Amino acid sequence: QVQLVESGGGLVQPGGSLRLSCTASGLDLDYYNIGWFRQVPGKEREAVSCVASGSGSAYYVDSVKGRFTISRHSANSSAYLQMNSLQPEDSAVYYCAAEHSTTCTVWEVPTLGHRYIEAWGQGTLVTVSS
């Protein structure tokens, strides 16, 4: 059974940092793109960042470029999202996601929807507030 387990959310002041973790079981992370989406109440789930299988190339939505860094560690079937310089607009529930592909197209092209995502994490709440 494929499962993604997330951790690392919490409350942080503006300008602070958090590190999200996502550990996968039941799949070989070497063959999956892995990344994060985020969602606030009343809005659609938004792609944040992805790291592609094979090449390891990373995608970031424009609003987080230069502040967030994604990484993957196949040895422990985990991915991480280091979030620096957090702002109130980054507050959301963050969902880890895995897709059996070699490019992060699902993250890059919102109109594709989420039907190619094969597994979701349980979500972790990030709140940026003073």
XYZ file of C-alpha atoms in Angstrom:
130
model
C 0.000 0.000 0.000
C 1.375 3.374 -1.030
C 1.572 5.845 1.826
C 3.044 9.299 2.308
C 3.530 10.565 5.846
C 4.237 14.214 6.450
C 5.649 16.159 9.342
C 7.124 19.542 10.111
C 4.298 22.049 9.991
C 3.580 24.532 12.724
C 3.310 28.166 13.739
C 6.108 30.523 12.800
C 6.556 34.284 12.754
C 6.964 36.164 9.464
C 10.523 35.808 8.250
C 10.946 32.479 10.005
C 11.668 29.026 8.639
C 10.141 25.570 8.670
C 11.169 22.265 7.157
C 8.545 19.852 5.918
C 9.302 16.159 5.590
C 7.551 13.499 3.558
C 8.375 9.824 3.945
C 7.102 7.342 1.387
C 6.346 3.660 1.751
C 5.069 1.167 -0.780
C 6.744 2.846 -3.733
C 10.239 3.282 -5.140
C 10.921 6.973 -4.921
C 13.499 6.690 -7.714
C 10.598 6.357 -10.180
C 8.299 9.026 -8.766
C 8.188 12.759 -8.871
C 7.538 14.036 -5.372
C 6.563 17.450 -4.142
C 4.062 19.636 -2.347
C 0.785 21.342 -2.984
C -0.876 23.739 -0.576
C -4.450 24.761 0.057
C -6.264 27.445 1.996
C -9.981 27.270 2.785
C -12.120 28.295 -0.166
C -9.331 28.054 -2.711
C -8.071 25.352 -5.033
C -5.044 23.293 -4.172
C -1.945 25.061 -5.514
C 1.276 23.449 -6.711
C 4.250 24.649 -4.708
C 7.301 22.593 -5.602
C 8.328 19.304 -7.167
C 11.539 17.363 -7.667
C 11.591 15.073 -10.662
C 12.618 11.441 -10.608
C 15.775 10.616 -12.512
C 17.043 14.114 -13.354
C 16.309 15.565 -9.936
C 15.342 18.856 -11.539
C 13.179 21.068 -9.348
C 10.123 23.177 -10.018
C 8.951 26.063 -7.846
C 5.905 28.244 -8.184
C 6.984 31.841 -8.715
C 5.812 33.007 -5.289
C 8.284 30.743 -3.450
C 11.317 30.922 -5.728
C 14.428 31.911 -3.816
C 12.797 31.093 -0.466
C 11.905 27.380 -0.644
C 14.241 24.502 -1.451
C 13.110 20.968 -2.213
C 15.291 17.899 -1.887
C 14.886 14.153 -2.061
C 16.778 11.311 -0.429
C 15.992 8.004 -2.045
C 18.001 6.054 0.536
C 15.404 6.828 3.193
C 12.479 7.322 0.799
C 12.030 10.896 1.899
C 11.659 14.368 0.511
C 12.056 17.695 2.262
C 10.840 21.225 1.697
C 12.959 23.856 3.402
C 10.887 27.018 3.687
C 12.691 30.235 4.549
C 11.542 33.845 4.795
C 8.008 32.685 5.384
C 5.216 35.194 4.906
C 1.574 35.181 6.038
C 0.495 34.349 2.487
C 2.387 31.058 2.806
C -0.083 29.915 5.479
C -1.916 26.833 4.249
C -2.246 23.109 4.627
C 0.665 21.575 2.752
C 0.172 18.212 1.073
C 2.959 15.951 -0.064
C 2.221 14.194 -3.372
C 3.794 11.536 -5.579
C 3.399 10.952 -9.299
C 4.814 8.112 -11.377
C 6.547 10.203 -14.044
C 9.873 11.795 -14.933
C 8.881 15.448 -15.258
C 6.989 17.765 -12.932
C 4.377 18.675 -15.539
C 1.477 18.122 -13.150
C 2.927 20.775 -10.891
C 3.821 23.119 -13.751
C 0.511 22.980 -15.618
C -2.425 23.623 -13.243
C -5.013 22.820 -15.922
C -3.939 19.166 -15.856
C -5.555 18.814 -12.466
C -4.524 16.211 -9.949
C -5.715 12.999 -11.598
C -2.127 11.817 -12.180
C -1.202 12.128 -8.518
C -0.994 8.577 -7.192
C -0.596 9.309 -3.517
C -1.222 12.179 -1.112
C 0.088 12.835 2.350
C -2.291 13.585 5.189
C -1.495 17.291 5.109
C 0.368 19.471 7.572
C -0.704 22.944 8.656
C 1.688 25.856 8.253
C 0.674 29.103 9.940
C 2.749 32.235 9.515
C 1.641 34.893 11.941
C 3.022 37.361 14.436
